[in-house]
Amino acid sequence: MKNLPQLPDSEFTIMQIVWEQPSPITINQITALAVPQRSWTVQTVYTLLARLVEKGFLYTTKQGRKERIYTPLVSQETYLNQETGWFFQKFHKNSVPRLMNALFKKATKEDLTEIETWLRENTEE
């Protein structure tokens, strides 16, 4: 898959709503979730949806006479994997020890126990 554009926070918020709901999702459902969450106007949501369609993240079609429905063309996993790769390269120069050092400074004992368990489970042959 080609590299996707990085989403601004507002567009990412819309995509999170779309990813968290059963697909397809109506514009009314998106608006009902986005407006109270971010205090946006309905027009703002429409604008953000149009941008996401233009960028290839969403497909839209009409349902009935007026209502539009939206289907994600990009999975949350695909987008987050790309963003993680970008972050890893930009801020940690693709260095796992450098990333782990930064994470270690923020980790709780519970986090470290979970990481230790994950490492054991994923390195056993």
One Martini backbone bead per residue (centre of mass of N, CA, C, O) as a GRO file, in nm:
protein
  125
    1MET     BB    1   0.098   0.034   0.019
    2LYS     BB    2   0.077   0.345   0.018
    3ASN     BB    3   0.148   0.633   0.141
    4LEU     BB    4   0.004   0.807   0.382
    5PRO     BB    5  -0.127   1.067   0.505
    6GLN     BB    6  -0.110   1.279   0.751
    7LEU     BB    7  -0.318   1.341   1.019
    8PRO     BB    8  -0.495   1.548   1.162
    9ASP     BB    9  -0.662   1.551   1.451
   10SER     BB   10  -0.946   1.596   1.334
   11GLU     BB   11  -0.939   1.357   1.129
   12PHE     BB   12  -0.865   1.138   1.332
   13THR     BB   13  -1.122   1.157   1.498
   14ILE     BB   14  -1.308   1.062   1.273
   15MET     BB   15  -1.170   0.789   1.224
   16GLN     BB   16  -1.219   0.674   1.504
   17ILE     BB   17  -1.522   0.668   1.481
   18VAL     BB   18  -1.537   0.485   1.233
   19TRP     BB   19  -1.369   0.242   1.352
   20GLU     BB   20  -1.569   0.198   1.614
   21GLN     BB   21  -1.783   0.137   1.402
   22PRO     BB   22  -1.996   0.009   1.215
   23SER     BB   23  -1.998  -0.092   0.880
   24PRO     BB   24  -2.147   0.147   0.782
   25ILE     BB   25  -2.165   0.507   0.832
   26THR     BB   26  -2.337   0.772   0.914
   27ILE     BB   27  -2.348   1.108   0.929
   28ASN     BB   28  -2.528   1.118   1.183
   29GLN     BB   29  -2.346   0.941   1.362
   30ILE     BB   30  -2.092   1.109   1.347
   31THR     BB   31  -2.211   1.374   1.449
   32ALA     BB   32  -2.317   1.266   1.725
   33LEU     BB   33  -2.013   1.207   1.820
   34ALA     BB   34  -1.844   1.473   1.742
   35VAL     BB   35  -1.981   1.728   1.852
   36PRO     BB   36  -1.965   1.675   2.164
   37GLN     BB   37  -1.659   1.603   2.178
   38ARG     BB   38  -1.563   1.897   2.007
   39SER     BB   39  -1.761   2.133   1.942
   40TRP     BB   40  -1.879   2.108   1.664
   41THR     BB   41  -2.000   2.154   1.370
   42VAL     BB   42  -2.157   2.011   1.117
   43GLN     BB   43  -1.982   2.141   0.893
   44THR     BB   44  -1.712   2.040   0.999
   45VAL     BB   45  -1.769   1.742   0.956
   46TYR     BB   46  -1.817   1.758   0.652
   47THR     BB   47  -1.537   1.865   0.582
   48LEU     BB   48  -1.371   1.629   0.699
   49LEU     BB   49  -1.500   1.408   0.526
   50ALA     BB   50  -1.417   1.524   0.251
   51ARG     BB   51  -1.112   1.501   0.302
   52LEU     BB   52  -1.106   1.190   0.350
   53VAL     BB   53  -1.203   1.119   0.071
   54GLU     BB   54  -0.981   1.267  -0.091
   55LYS     BB   55  -0.744   1.093   0.062
   56GLY     BB   56  -0.865   0.778   0.085
   57PHE     BB   57  -1.013   0.684   0.368
   58LEU     BB   58  -1.298   0.725   0.229
   59TYR     BB   59  -1.621   0.609   0.145
   60THR     BB   60  -1.902   0.739  -0.047
   61THR     BB   61  -2.266   0.729  -0.019
   62LYS     BB   62  -2.592   0.710  -0.090
   63GLN     BB   63  -2.882   0.698   0.128
   64GLY     BB   64  -3.118   0.752  -0.035
   65ARG     BB   65  -3.172   1.088  -0.076
   66LYS     BB   66  -2.947   1.220   0.153
   67GLU     BB   67  -2.788   1.015   0.299
   68ARG     BB   68  -2.470   0.943   0.413
   69ILE     BB   69  -2.215   0.700   0.370
   70TYR     BB   70  -1.934   0.536   0.545
   71THR     BB   71  -1.620   0.384   0.439
   72PRO     BB   72  -1.339   0.237   0.509
   73LEU     BB   73  -1.012   0.212   0.334
   74VAL     BB   74  -0.863   0.233   0.610
   75SER     BB   75  -0.712   0.093   0.857
   76GLN     BB   76  -0.611   0.132   1.169
   77GLU     BB   77  -0.361  -0.047   1.158
   78THR     BB   78  -0.229   0.077   0.909
   79TYR     BB   79  -0.205   0.367   1.013
   80LEU     BB   80  -0.055   0.312   1.284
   81ASN     BB   81   0.190   0.175   1.158
   82GLN     BB   82   0.284   0.420   1.000
   83GLU     BB   83   0.306   0.621   1.237
   84THR     BB   84   0.508   0.456   1.399
   85GLY     BB   85   0.730   0.455   1.185
   86TRP     BB   86   0.763   0.758   1.169
   87PHE     BB   87   0.830   0.807   1.467
   88PHE     BB   88   1.071   0.614   1.488
   89GLN     BB   89   1.242   0.762   1.275
   90LYS     BB   90   1.230   1.065   1.362
   91PHE     BB   91   1.289   1.024   1.693
   92HIS     BB   92   1.484   0.728   1.676
   93LYS     BB   93   1.637   0.633   1.417
   94ASN     BB   94   1.558   0.322   1.428
   95SER     BB   95   1.603   0.281   1.750
   96VAL     BB   96   1.531   0.066   1.992
   97PRO     BB   97   1.698   0.161   2.239
   98ARG     BB   98   1.599   0.453   2.228
   99LEU     BB   99   1.300   0.392   2.265
  100MET     BB  100   1.322   0.226   2.528
  101ASN     BB  101   1.441   0.451   2.698
  102ALA     BB  102   1.197   0.641   2.677
  103LEU     BB  103   0.988   0.437   2.789
  104PHE     BB  104   1.120   0.364   3.062
  105LYS     BB  105   1.079   0.653   3.192
  106LYS     BB  106   0.743   0.599   3.181
  107ALA     BB  107   0.730   0.337   3.323
  108THR     BB  108   0.580   0.108   3.502
  109LYS     BB  109   0.578  -0.178   3.672
  110GLU     BB  110   0.341  -0.293   3.510
  111ASP     BB  111   0.458  -0.244   3.232
  112LEU     BB  112   0.717  -0.416   3.272
  113THR     BB  113   0.570  -0.681   3.324
  114GLU     BB  114   0.422  -0.689   3.054
  115ILE     BB  115   0.678  -0.682   2.877
  116GLU     BB  116   0.810  -0.934   2.990
  117THR     BB  117   0.584  -1.125   2.906
  118TRP     BB  118   0.588  -1.062   2.606
  119LEU     BB  119   0.881  -1.146   2.555
  120ARG     BB  120   0.853  -1.439   2.640
  121GLU     BB  121   0.619  -1.514   2.438
  122ASN     BB  122   0.791  -1.392   2.169
  123THR     BB  123   1.080  -1.576   2.219
  124GLU     BB  124   0.975  -1.843   2.207
  125GLU     BB  125   1.021  -2.176   2.046
   0.00000   0.00000   0.00000
